[in-house]
Tab-separated table of C-alpha atoms in Angstrom:
chain	number	residue	atom	x	y	z
A	1	MET	CA	58.688	-5.107	-133.995
A	2	SER	CA	57.410	-8.643	-134.355
A	3	SER	CA	59.661	-11.317	-135.755
A	4	GLU	CA	57.030	-12.521	-138.181
A	5	TRP	CA	54.013	-11.347	-140.143
A	6	PRO	CA	50.881	-10.913	-137.993
A	7	ASP	CA	48.873	-14.125	-138.195
A	8	ASN	CA	45.599	-12.948	-136.704
A	9	ASP	CA	42.597	-11.830	-138.719
A	10	LYS	CA	42.398	-8.355	-137.207
A	11	LEU	CA	43.521	-5.363	-139.239
A	12	ASP	CA	44.868	-2.752	-136.840
A	13	ALA	CA	43.973	0.936	-136.939
A	14	GLY	CA	47.173	1.904	-138.750
A	15	VAL	CA	46.485	-0.501	-141.604
A	16	LEU	CA	42.860	0.643	-141.841
A	17	LYS	CA	43.925	4.298	-142.129
A	18	VAL	CA	46.338	3.418	-144.915
A	19	ALA	CA	43.574	1.428	-146.594
A	20	GLY	CA	41.246	4.425	-146.435
A	21	VAL	CA	43.693	6.661	-148.305
A	22	VAL	CA	44.427	4.007	-150.930
A	23	VAL	CA	40.693	3.373	-151.381
A	24	LEU	CA	40.059	7.050	-152.177
A	25	GLY	CA	42.698	7.011	-154.892
A	26	ALA	CA	41.380	3.741	-156.283
A	27	ILE	CA	37.806	5.062	-156.343
A	28	MET	CA	38.977	8.097	-158.321
A	29	ALA	CA	40.618	5.952	-161.001
A	30	ILE	CA	37.832	3.352	-161.160
A	31	LEU	CA	35.095	5.998	-161.094
A	32	ASP	CA	36.645	7.667	-164.120
A	33	THR	CA	36.801	4.423	-166.091
A	34	THR	CA	33.177	3.473	-165.493
A	35	VAL	CA	31.913	7.017	-166.053
A	36	VAL	CA	33.583	7.167	-169.463
A	37	ASN	CA	32.055	3.856	-170.611
A	38	VAL	CA	28.567	5.292	-170.115
A	39	ALA	CA	29.524	8.481	-171.968
A	40	LEU	CA	31.001	6.891	-175.116
A	41	GLN	CA	27.761	7.084	-177.111
A	42	LYS	CA	27.347	10.774	-176.189
A	43	LEU	CA	30.965	11.498	-177.117
A	44	THR	CA	30.496	9.769	-180.486
A	45	LEU	CA	27.695	12.193	-181.335
A	46	GLU	CA	29.404	15.187	-179.702
A	47	PHE	CA	32.545	14.877	-181.820
A	48	GLN	CA	30.822	13.365	-184.893
A	49	THR	CA	33.283	10.497	-185.012
A	50	SER	CA	33.216	6.725	-185.417
A	51	PHE	CA	33.160	3.934	-182.833
A	52	ASP	CA	36.661	2.724	-183.661
A	53	THR	CA	37.938	6.257	-182.933
A	54	ILE	CA	35.923	7.050	-179.813
A	55	GLN	CA	36.798	3.738	-178.168
A	56	TRP	CA	40.357	5.098	-177.904
A	57	VAL	CA	39.040	7.353	-175.130
A	58	ALA	CA	38.746	4.139	-173.090
A	59	THR	CA	41.446	2.010	-174.711
A	60	GLY	CA	44.005	4.842	-174.765
A	61	TYR	CA	43.575	5.284	-171.024
A	62	MET	CA	44.149	1.578	-170.347
A	63	LEU	CA	47.047	1.487	-172.790
A	64	ALA	CA	48.681	4.352	-170.897
A	65	LEU	CA	48.167	2.439	-167.652
A	66	ALA	CA	49.953	-0.585	-169.063
A	67	THR	CA	52.733	1.580	-170.473
A	68	VAL	CA	53.679	3.367	-167.253
A	69	ILE	CA	53.162	0.526	-164.763
A	70	PRO	CA	56.604	-1.078	-165.394
A	71	VAL	CA	58.272	2.076	-164.072
A	72	THR	CA	56.450	1.903	-160.746
A	73	GLY	CA	58.602	-0.749	-159.080
A	74	TRP	CA	61.820	1.186	-159.699
A	75	ALA	CA	60.215	4.545	-158.903
A	76	SER	CA	58.863	3.182	-155.587
A	77	ASP	CA	62.435	2.488	-154.489
A	78	ARG	CA	63.896	5.637	-156.000
A	79	PHE	CA	61.358	8.165	-154.687
A	80	GLY	CA	59.464	6.214	-152.003
A	81	THR	CA	55.967	4.821	-152.400
A	82	LYS	CA	54.297	7.666	-150.511
A	83	ARG	CA	55.876	10.356	-152.671
A	84	LEU	CA	55.182	8.367	-155.837
A	85	TYR	CA	51.550	7.889	-154.819
A	86	MET	CA	51.082	11.630	-154.342
A	87	ILE	CA	52.791	12.408	-157.671
A	88	ALA	CA	50.484	9.906	-159.400
A	89	ILE	CA	47.382	11.580	-157.931
A	90	ALA	CA	48.596	15.016	-159.005
A	91	LEU	CA	49.271	13.804	-162.563
A	92	PHE	CA	45.837	12.187	-162.694
A	93	LEU	CA	44.251	15.470	-161.583
A	94	VAL	CA	46.026	17.481	-164.286
A	95	GLY	CA	44.921	14.953	-166.918
A	96	SER	CA	41.340	15.100	-165.627
A	97	MET	CA	41.182	18.884	-165.794
A	98	LEU	CA	42.634	18.983	-169.308
A	99	ALA	CA	40.293	16.201	-170.492
A	100	GLY	CA	37.354	18.288	-169.330
A	101	LEU	CA	38.699	21.201	-171.391
A	102	SER	CA	39.120	19.101	-174.582
A	103	TRP	CA	38.096	20.797	-177.849
A	104	ASN	CA	38.098	17.750	-180.171
A	105	VAL	CA	38.360	13.978	-179.999
A	106	GLU	CA	42.110	14.009	-180.605
A	107	SER	CA	42.794	16.313	-177.659
A	108	LEU	CA	40.478	14.237	-175.465
A	109	ILE	CA	42.356	11.035	-176.288
A	110	ILE	CA	45.723	12.713	-175.597
A	111	PHE	CA	44.583	14.021	-172.211
A	112	ARG	CA	43.063	10.647	-171.343
A	113	VAL	CA	46.488	9.130	-171.990
A	114	LEU	CA	47.954	11.686	-169.580
A	115	GLN	CA	45.352	10.601	-167.036
A	116	GLY	CA	46.436	7.025	-167.639
A	117	PHE	CA	50.052	7.834	-166.822
A	118	GLY	CA	48.904	8.985	-163.382
A	119	GLY	CA	46.459	6.129	-162.928
A	120	GLY	CA	49.058	3.577	-163.979
A	121	MET	CA	51.298	4.533	-161.079
A	122	LEU	CA	48.401	5.077	-158.670
A	123	MET	CA	47.046	1.536	-158.478
A	124	PRO	CA	50.271	-0.516	-158.086
A	125	ALA	CA	51.772	2.033	-155.685
A	126	GLY	CA	48.656	1.822	-153.544
A	127	MET	CA	48.676	-1.983	-153.634
A	128	THR	CA	52.362	-2.026	-152.676
A	129	ILE	CA	51.691	0.276	-149.715
A	130	MET	CA	48.880	-1.991	-148.547
A	131	THR	CA	50.661	-5.333	-148.944
A	132	ARG	CA	53.703	-4.027	-147.103
A	133	ALA	CA	51.519	-2.757	-144.269
A	134	ALA	CA	49.429	-5.901	-143.834
A	135	GLY	CA	51.668	-8.850	-144.768
A	136	PRO	CA	50.902	-11.737	-147.161
A	137	GLN	CA	48.783	-13.764	-144.735
A	138	ARG	CA	46.310	-10.879	-144.531
A	139	VAL	CA	46.335	-9.981	-148.232
A	140	GLY	CA	42.870	-11.454	-148.709
A	141	ARG	CA	41.436	-9.389	-145.857
A	142	VAL	CA	43.144	-6.260	-147.133
A	143	MET	CA	41.719	-6.856	-150.602
A	144	ALA	CA	38.291	-7.245	-149.018
A	145	VAL	CA	38.651	-3.933	-147.170
A	146	LEU	CA	39.792	-2.280	-150.386
A	147	GLY	CA	37.252	-4.079	-152.517
A	148	VAL	CA	33.970	-3.072	-150.923
A	149	PRO	CA	34.519	0.724	-151.039
A	150	MET	CA	36.082	0.372	-154.489
A	151	LEU	CA	32.748	-0.998	-155.684
A	152	LEU	CA	31.348	2.490	-155.184
A	153	GLY	CA	33.105	3.180	-158.497
A	154	PRO	CA	31.377	0.485	-160.578
A	155	ILE	CA	28.013	1.160	-158.902
A	156	GLY	CA	28.121	4.925	-158.515
A	157	GLY	CA	30.264	5.714	-161.567
A	158	PRO	CA	27.726	4.851	-164.285
A	159	ILE	CA	24.894	6.478	-162.313
A	160	LEU	CA	26.850	9.655	-161.575
A	161	GLY	CA	28.244	9.729	-165.096
A	162	GLY	CA	24.813	9.233	-166.612
A	163	TYR	CA	23.419	12.095	-164.560
A	164	LEU	CA	26.282	14.423	-165.465
A	165	VAL	CA	26.104	13.566	-169.169
A	166	ASP	CA	22.317	14.017	-169.322
A	167	ALA	CA	21.788	16.959	-166.962
A	168	VAL	CA	25.045	18.920	-166.916
A	169	SER	CA	27.804	18.227	-169.443
A	170	TRP	CA	30.099	15.381	-170.435
A	171	ARG	CA	32.991	17.588	-169.314
A	172	TRP	CA	32.002	17.102	-165.692
A	173	ILE	CA	32.716	13.371	-165.836
A	174	PHE	CA	36.353	14.505	-165.722
A	175	TYR	CA	36.014	17.556	-163.482
A	176	ILE	CA	34.458	15.353	-160.776
A	177	ASN	CA	37.928	13.912	-160.081
A	178	VAL	CA	39.294	17.257	-158.897
A	179	PRO	CA	37.727	17.451	-155.403
A	180	ILE	CA	38.312	13.730	-154.771
A	181	GLY	CA	41.955	14.063	-155.814
A	182	ILE	CA	42.631	17.123	-153.655
A	183	ILE	CA	41.223	15.364	-150.579
A	184	THR	CA	43.258	12.232	-151.359
A	185	ILE	CA	46.525	14.177	-151.674
A	186	LEU	CA	45.965	15.889	-148.324
A	187	LEU	CA	45.114	12.611	-146.571
A	188	ALA	CA	48.045	10.812	-148.210
A	189	TRP	CA	50.450	13.468	-146.952
A	190	ARG	CA	48.970	13.182	-143.475
A	191	LEU	CA	48.284	9.464	-143.012
A	192	LEU	CA	50.446	7.295	-145.256
A	193	PRO	CA	53.476	5.663	-143.595
A	194	LYS	CA	56.798	7.405	-143.927
A	195	ASP	CA	59.157	5.629	-146.258
A	196	ALA	CA	62.446	7.244	-147.152
A	197	PRO	CA	63.748	6.593	-150.670
A	198	GLU	CA	66.120	3.656	-150.784
A	199	PRO	CA	69.189	3.179	-152.968
A	200	ALA	CA	67.519	2.010	-156.146
A	201	GLU	CA	68.907	-0.482	-158.561
A	202	ARG	CA	70.103	0.942	-161.841
A	203	PHE	CA	67.056	1.744	-163.938
A	204	ASP	CA	66.576	-0.534	-166.952
A	205	PHE	CA	66.271	2.252	-169.518
A	206	TRP	CA	66.635	-0.049	-172.536
A	207	GLY	CA	63.996	-2.355	-171.148
A	208	MET	CA	61.670	0.626	-170.840
A	209	LEU	CA	62.310	1.517	-174.488
A	210	MET	CA	61.309	-2.023	-175.440
A	211	VAL	CA	58.351	-2.976	-173.254
A	212	SER	CA	56.357	0.271	-173.142
A	213	PRO	CA	56.443	1.087	-176.867
A	214	GLY	CA	55.983	-2.638	-177.537
A	215	LEU	CA	52.758	-2.780	-175.568
A	216	ALA	CA	51.581	0.482	-177.107
A	217	ALA	CA	52.345	-0.576	-180.695
A	218	LEU	CA	50.702	-3.991	-180.307
A	219	LEU	CA	47.501	-2.561	-178.849
A	220	TYR	CA	47.500	0.257	-181.404
A	221	GLY	CA	47.724	-2.250	-184.246
A	222	VAL	CA	44.912	-4.370	-182.808
A	223	SER	CA	42.712	-1.316	-182.275
A	224	ASN	CA	43.233	-0.203	-185.877
A	225	VAL	CA	41.508	-3.291	-187.282
A	226	PRO	CA	38.004	-1.717	-187.571
A	227	ALA	CA	39.215	1.377	-189.424
A	228	ALA	CA	41.577	-0.613	-191.644
A	229	GLY	CA	38.975	-3.236	-192.528
A	230	GLY	CA	41.194	-6.212	-191.704
A	231	VAL	CA	44.582	-7.432	-190.510
A	232	GLY	CA	46.152	-7.094	-193.973
A	233	SER	CA	46.407	-3.311	-193.738
A	234	VAL	CA	49.813	-1.808	-193.063
A	235	ASP	CA	48.227	0.232	-190.230
A	236	VAL	CA	47.480	-3.060	-188.468
A	237	TRP	CA	50.289	-5.503	-189.159
A	238	LEU	CA	53.192	-3.030	-189.091
A	239	PRO	CA	52.642	-1.641	-185.553
A	240	GLY	CA	51.464	-5.076	-184.420
A	241	LEU	CA	54.605	-6.765	-185.727
A	242	ALA	CA	56.814	-4.009	-184.311
A	243	GLY	CA	55.149	-4.453	-180.927
A	244	ILE	CA	55.689	-8.220	-180.952
A	245	VAL	CA	59.351	-7.826	-181.926
A	246	LEU	CA	59.953	-5.296	-179.155
A	247	LEU	CA	58.211	-7.458	-176.539
A	248	VAL	CA	60.125	-10.585	-177.565
A	249	ALA	CA	63.383	-8.620	-177.437
A	250	PHE	CA	62.404	-7.346	-173.989
A	251	VAL	CA	61.803	-10.881	-172.685
A	252	LEU	CA	65.106	-12.170	-174.080
A	253	ARG	CA	67.018	-9.216	-172.648
A	254	THR	CA	65.273	-9.411	-169.273
A	255	LEU	CA	66.458	-12.988	-168.786
A	256	LYS	CA	70.078	-11.847	-169.130
A	257	VAL	CA	70.442	-8.506	-167.344
A	258	PRO	CA	70.908	-8.360	-163.541
A	259	ASN	CA	68.338	-5.637	-162.756
A	260	PRO	CA	65.513	-5.902	-165.301
A	261	LEU	CA	62.586	-3.519	-165.529
A	262	MET	CA	60.151	-6.341	-164.759
A	263	ASP	CA	61.290	-9.430	-162.881
A	264	LEU	CA	60.181	-12.325	-165.080
A	265	LYS	CA	61.705	-14.740	-162.571
A	266	LEU	CA	58.527	-14.249	-160.557
A	267	PHE	CA	56.847	-16.462	-163.127
A	268	THR	CA	59.014	-19.391	-162.025
A	269	ASN	CA	56.738	-19.431	-158.966
A	270	ARG	CA	54.038	-21.843	-160.126
A	271	THR	CA	51.222	-20.224	-158.163
A	272	PHE	CA	52.111	-16.759	-159.436
A	273	ALA	CA	52.323	-17.951	-163.055
A	274	VAL	CA	48.998	-19.795	-162.893
A	275	SER	CA	47.345	-16.794	-161.258
A	276	MET	CA	48.566	-14.504	-164.017
A	277	ALA	CA	47.352	-16.857	-166.745
A	278	THR	CA	43.927	-16.966	-165.095
A	279	MET	CA	43.921	-13.181	-164.646
A	280	SER	CA	44.810	-12.583	-168.303
A	281	LEU	CA	41.903	-14.548	-169.739
A	282	PHE	CA	39.532	-13.193	-167.110
A	283	CYS	CA	40.379	-9.548	-167.812
A	284	VAL	CA	40.176	-9.920	-171.600
A	285	ALA	CA	36.686	-11.404	-171.307
A	286	PHE	CA	35.374	-9.285	-168.439
A	287	PHE	CA	36.613	-5.799	-169.380
A	288	GLY	CA	35.648	-6.373	-173.008
A	289	ALA	CA	32.095	-7.201	-171.977
A	290	MET	CA	31.911	-4.273	-169.554
A	291	LEU	CA	32.758	-1.812	-172.330
A	292	LEU	CA	29.808	-3.085	-174.381
A	293	LEU	CA	27.053	-3.280	-171.763
A	294	PRO	CA	26.230	0.451	-171.478
A	295	THR	CA	26.434	0.809	-175.262
A	296	TYR	CA	23.759	-1.902	-175.635
A	297	PHE	CA	21.358	-0.024	-173.359
A	298	LEU	CA	22.077	3.300	-175.062
A	299	LEU	CA	22.096	2.175	-178.695
A	300	VAL	CA	19.651	-0.744	-178.869
A	301	ARG	CA	17.229	0.158	-176.089
A	302	GLY	CA	17.428	3.937	-176.557
A	303	GLU	CA	17.909	4.656	-172.868
A	304	SER	CA	19.397	7.803	-171.388
A	305	ALA	CA	22.889	7.688	-169.943
A	306	LEU	CA	21.473	7.922	-166.401
A	307	THR	CA	19.089	5.014	-166.963
A	308	ALA	CA	21.901	2.952	-168.478
A	309	GLY	CA	23.983	3.650	-165.377
A	310	LEU	CA	21.154	2.568	-163.084
A	311	LEU	CA	20.630	-0.624	-165.078
A	312	LEU	CA	24.292	-1.566	-164.534
A	313	ALA	CA	24.067	-1.183	-160.746
A	314	PRO	CA	22.984	-4.797	-159.971
A	315	GLN	CA	26.373	-6.076	-161.043
A	316	GLY	CA	28.207	-3.873	-158.545
A	317	ILE	CA	25.727	-4.801	-155.818
A	318	GLY	CA	26.294	-8.502	-156.465
A	319	ALA	CA	30.054	-8.075	-156.294
A	320	MET	CA	29.758	-6.068	-153.082
A	321	LEU	CA	27.961	-8.973	-151.435
A	322	THR	CA	30.507	-11.657	-152.309
A	323	MET	CA	33.819	-9.799	-152.374
A	324	PRO	CA	34.356	-9.611	-148.586
A	325	VAL	CA	33.433	-13.276	-148.171
A	326	GLY	CA	35.579	-14.271	-151.143
A	327	GLY	CA	38.624	-12.492	-149.748
A	328	GLN	CA	38.346	-14.143	-146.344
A	329	LEU	CA	37.635	-17.616	-147.713
A	330	ALA	CA	40.546	-17.335	-150.141
A	331	ASP	CA	42.841	-16.922	-147.137
A	332	ARG	CA	41.276	-19.797	-145.202
A	333	ILE	CA	40.286	-22.587	-147.597
A	334	GLY	CA	42.230	-21.896	-150.780
A	335	VAL	CA	41.729	-19.727	-153.837
A	336	ARG	CA	40.614	-22.454	-156.259
A	337	LYS	CA	37.515	-23.288	-154.197
A	338	ILE	CA	36.406	-19.668	-154.504
A	339	VAL	CA	37.450	-18.763	-158.052
A	340	LEU	CA	35.923	-21.746	-159.885
A	341	PRO	CA	32.395	-21.203	-158.484
A	342	GLY	CA	32.832	-17.518	-159.269
A	343	ILE	CA	33.619	-18.272	-162.915
A	344	VAL	CA	30.563	-20.547	-163.116
A	345	LEU	CA	28.353	-17.744	-161.770
A	346	MET	CA	29.771	-15.267	-164.294
A	347	LEU	CA	29.228	-17.715	-167.148
A	348	ALA	CA	25.627	-18.239	-166.038
A	349	GLY	CA	24.992	-14.508	-166.052
A	350	LEU	CA	26.765	-13.873	-169.348
A	351	ILE	CA	24.746	-16.556	-171.142
A	352	ALA	CA	21.691	-14.295	-170.893
A	353	PHE	CA	23.489	-11.573	-172.857
A	354	THR	CA	24.469	-13.953	-175.653
A	355	GLN	CA	20.714	-14.382	-176.258
A	356	VAL	CA	19.872	-10.703	-175.959
A	357	SER	CA	17.298	-9.102	-178.266
A	358	ALA	CA	15.790	-5.652	-178.679
A	359	THR	CA	12.925	-6.612	-176.355
A	360	THR	CA	14.572	-8.789	-173.685
A	361	PRO	CA	12.819	-7.989	-170.372
A	362	TYR	CA	14.920	-5.776	-168.161
A	363	TRP	CA	14.332	-7.962	-165.108
A	364	GLN	CA	16.139	-10.796	-166.896
A	365	LEU	CA	19.100	-8.591	-167.812
A	366	MET	CA	19.341	-7.110	-164.328
A	367	ALA	CA	19.157	-10.572	-162.756
A	368	ALA	CA	21.937	-11.725	-165.091
A	369	LEU	CA	24.066	-8.702	-164.140
A	370	PHE	CA	23.513	-9.446	-160.447
A	371	VAL	CA	24.651	-13.053	-160.916
A	372	MET	CA	27.702	-11.846	-162.866
A	373	GLY	CA	28.494	-9.484	-159.996
A	374	LEU	CA	28.286	-12.321	-157.491
A	375	GLY	CA	30.792	-14.223	-159.612
A	376	MET	CA	33.095	-11.240	-160.056
A	377	GLY	CA	33.346	-10.822	-156.297
A	378	CYS	CA	34.627	-14.392	-156.077
A	379	THR	CA	37.221	-14.090	-158.831
A	380	MET	CA	39.320	-10.952	-159.353
A	381	MET	CA	40.461	-10.278	-155.777
A	382	PRO	CA	41.062	-13.973	-154.897
A	383	ILE	CA	43.145	-14.403	-158.076
A	384	THR	CA	45.263	-11.418	-157.023
A	385	THR	CA	45.502	-12.915	-153.535
A	386	ALA	CA	46.825	-16.185	-154.977
A	387	ALA	CA	49.470	-14.323	-156.944
A	388	LEU	CA	50.856	-12.599	-153.844
A	389	GLN	CA	50.367	-15.123	-151.030
A	390	THR	CA	53.412	-17.314	-151.659
A	391	LEU	CA	55.907	-14.502	-152.311
A	392	THR	CA	58.440	-13.020	-149.915
A	393	PRO	CA	58.164	-9.387	-148.741
A	394	ALA	CA	61.141	-8.457	-150.923
A	395	ASP	CA	59.190	-9.537	-154.010
A	396	MET	CA	55.981	-7.673	-153.168
A	397	ALA	CA	56.649	-4.408	-155.021
A	398	ARG	CA	57.759	-6.100	-158.247
A	399	ALA	CA	54.971	-8.682	-158.005
A	400	SER	CA	52.356	-5.942	-157.549
A	401	THR	CA	53.785	-4.215	-160.605
A	402	ALA	CA	53.640	-7.389	-162.694
A	403	THR	CA	50.085	-8.113	-161.523
A	404	ASN	CA	48.895	-4.668	-162.574
A	405	ILE	CA	50.654	-4.912	-165.941
A	406	VAL	CA	48.780	-8.146	-166.641
A	407	GLN	CA	45.443	-6.701	-165.506
A	408	GLN	CA	45.634	-3.478	-167.515
A	409	THR	CA	47.181	-4.984	-170.640
A	410	ALA	CA	44.623	-7.782	-170.763
A	411	GLY	CA	41.823	-5.311	-170.062
A	412	ALA	CA	42.963	-3.000	-172.860
A	413	ILE	CA	43.242	-5.939	-175.259
A	414	GLY	CA	39.769	-7.121	-174.233
A	415	SER	CA	38.242	-3.686	-174.800
A	416	ALA	CA	39.916	-3.349	-178.190
A	417	VAL	CA	39.066	-6.881	-179.337
A	418	MET	CA	35.402	-6.702	-178.318
A	419	SER	CA	35.117	-3.274	-179.966
A	420	ILE	CA	36.594	-4.742	-183.151
A	421	ILE	CA	34.157	-7.665	-183.135
A	422	LEU	CA	31.147	-5.440	-182.480
A	423	ALA	CA	32.184	-2.900	-185.124
A	424	ALA	CA	32.623	-5.643	-187.729
A	425	LEU	CA	29.273	-7.251	-186.883
A	426	LEU	CA	27.395	-3.936	-186.968
A	427	ALA	CA	29.026	-3.080	-190.292
A	428	GLY	CA	27.956	-6.444	-191.696
A	429	LYS	CA	24.380	-6.067	-190.452
A	430	PHE	CA	23.993	-2.579	-191.929
A	431	GLU	CA	26.206	-3.151	-194.995
A	432	VAL	CA	28.601	-0.261	-194.430
A	433	PRO	CA	32.397	0.022	-193.967
A	434	THR	CA	33.620	-1.350	-190.662
A	435	SER	CA	34.456	2.061	-189.209
A	436	GLN	CA	30.896	3.289	-189.886
A	437	GLY	CA	28.997	0.418	-188.266
A	438	GLN	CA	27.856	2.191	-185.096
A	439	LEU	CA	26.988	5.450	-186.844
A	440	ALA	CA	24.890	3.561	-189.408
A	441	ALA	CA	23.154	1.605	-186.658
A	442	THR	CA	22.437	4.807	-184.717
A	443	ALA	CA	20.972	6.538	-187.774
A	444	ALA	CA	18.779	3.537	-188.650
A	445	ILE	CA	17.550	3.147	-185.058
A	446	MET	CA	16.646	6.847	-184.837
A	447	ASN	CA	14.603	6.597	-188.066
A	448	PRO	CA	11.024	5.585	-187.112
A	449	GLN	CA	10.594	3.726	-190.410
A	450	THR	CA	13.581	1.434	-189.826
A	451	HIS	CA	13.641	1.453	-186.013
A	452	ALA	CA	12.193	-2.012	-185.374
A	453	VAL	CA	14.402	-3.805	-187.891
A	454	ALA	CA	17.521	-1.832	-186.936
A	455	THR	CA	17.210	-2.553	-183.201
A	456	GLY	CA	16.861	-6.254	-183.956
A	457	LEU	CA	19.956	-6.266	-186.160
A	458	ALA	CA	21.993	-4.316	-183.610
A	459	ALA	CA	20.880	-6.629	-180.785
A	460	ASP	CA	22.024	-9.644	-182.824
A	461	ALA	CA	25.457	-8.041	-183.214
A	462	PHE	CA	25.719	-7.486	-179.461
A	463	GLY	CA	24.601	-11.046	-178.704
A	464	THR	CA	27.286	-12.525	-180.944
A	465	THR	CA	29.938	-10.269	-179.402
A	466	PHE	CA	28.937	-11.381	-175.913
A	467	LEU	CA	29.265	-14.980	-177.112
A	468	TRP	CA	32.953	-14.355	-177.825
A	469	SER	CA	33.327	-12.980	-174.311
A	470	LEU	CA	31.597	-16.106	-172.941
A	471	VAL	CA	34.060	-18.381	-174.743
A	472	LEU	CA	37.071	-16.492	-173.386
A	473	LEU	CA	35.655	-16.583	-169.877
A	474	ALA	CA	35.076	-20.333	-170.147
A	475	LEU	CA	38.728	-20.806	-171.155
A	476	CYS	CA	39.666	-18.965	-167.948
A	477	ALA	CA	38.515	-22.037	-165.996
A	478	VAL	CA	41.398	-24.121	-167.405
A	479	PRO	CA	44.271	-22.359	-165.573
A	480	ALA	CA	41.925	-21.733	-162.622
A	481	LEU	CA	41.889	-25.505	-162.044
A	482	LEU	CA	45.595	-25.209	-161.151
A	483	LEU	CA	45.148	-22.499	-158.511
A	484	PRO	CA	45.933	-23.443	-154.876
A	485	ALA	CA	43.290	-25.680	-153.327
A	486	LYS	CA	44.305	-24.836	-149.768
A	487	ARG	CA	45.821	-21.981	-147.830
A	488	PRO	CA	49.552	-21.832	-148.556
A	489	SER	CA	52.173	-21.925	-145.854
A	490	LEU	CA	54.468	-18.956	-145.370
A	491	PRO	CA	57.514	-19.337	-147.642
A	492	GLU	CA	60.838	-19.891	-145.937
A	493	GLY	CA	62.817	-16.688	-145.629
A	494	HIS	CA	59.945	-14.358	-144.814
A	495	GLU	CA	61.122	-11.401	-142.818
A	496	ALA	CA	59.190	-8.980	-140.710
A	497	PRO	CA	57.624	-6.045	-142.477
A	498	GLN	CA	58.776	-2.544	-141.757
A	499	PRO	CA	56.670	-0.968	-139.023
A	500	VAL	CA	53.838	1.296	-140.163
A	501	VAL	CA	54.845	4.742	-138.913
A	502	MET	CA	51.973	7.233	-139.096
A	503	HIS	CA	52.197	11.024	-139.257
């Protein structure tokens, strides 16, 4: 065993096999997220519900991810990352099967939450397995290896989902996970490195009772704004306030106890803290916008789900082109020099959607999506790289957990906030209660006598919502200016990683 992390660029066969298994699990989770976004309009009509209710199919999943992620660090030690990874896949499969069997919107949301519990453990466990196998100096290259196949989800997910929704049934957007999951479990058992459970620190049960319900209550309160008609409703401020109180209590307690659920001392590392601030703003803006894009094509332009999925493909293609280069350059020349140009590219692409109308040429929108994809490939993975590069191996599992908490929580907040803004704007345009905005817009657009006016009004609402996303993305550049401008040196105290032992 070497006395230090490998410093060459080459990823050996053992690491690549581990990456392949982790990629399959990641594709399953990402595929499901993107498939559901394309299906939201169909589900709204299928269950005869409102936009503020159906968006919980997406938001509830992300909320469940954020809720269960804090457990992953402790569970990785207690059960071993390989065993935890396989349990997460199995739980995700059960949730997928039940979601496909849903009989009403309430049951669908509940089963999506169950899916989220599996997905929440799946992603950080996979990242922990990979970072331990490769070492911090090759994190960027590992992220590049993971990133390119993972883009099959954003590219193929909307297309596959659109086809299934149009030609088969919405239920198959969940059933499709079953064969992928079975293959992943078998390969994980066969190929992932052996890691025996280690004596785990005492589990922070009280911290769990604070942070998970706190996150859930805060996001629930925020997501209730459309139905409640404002922040003054008890359904909004009461769970929101309860969530804030629980999260504040969690932070105060975490700073005092010896073995906290989430190690907030990681944020004393300047690079890690700056990376997380950048990631937070980025995910709020980006995931919020991504939830709205397929709805624009379906509602305003009247496209089928399959066509909407095809129209979203340029973004994934753009990201596929830049993500491998971004990962390598982040290792070599510094994260800041990659992330800032990436943010500029995303802003340039998003500007086109702030000016969107009911007749904007598709070539303009697809070009804008391609530019946004180019920017995305230069941002998300390099930001994650910056967060992990300066940490010691002992901190990797907890840091991966914290990184995923930030990503999923910010993404859930972004989806909820953008849904709230769009619902309020649609309600104002069509002069109906906030919770009825999308249904009123759909009815008016389907009426030939009001179609032209209704599509124009709906497009205006989308354009204004995208403007909010643009502002949040622009603010992301502020902490990004503080990201490392050059490749960091290995921190003192790095130890050799455990050898990757293959079955």
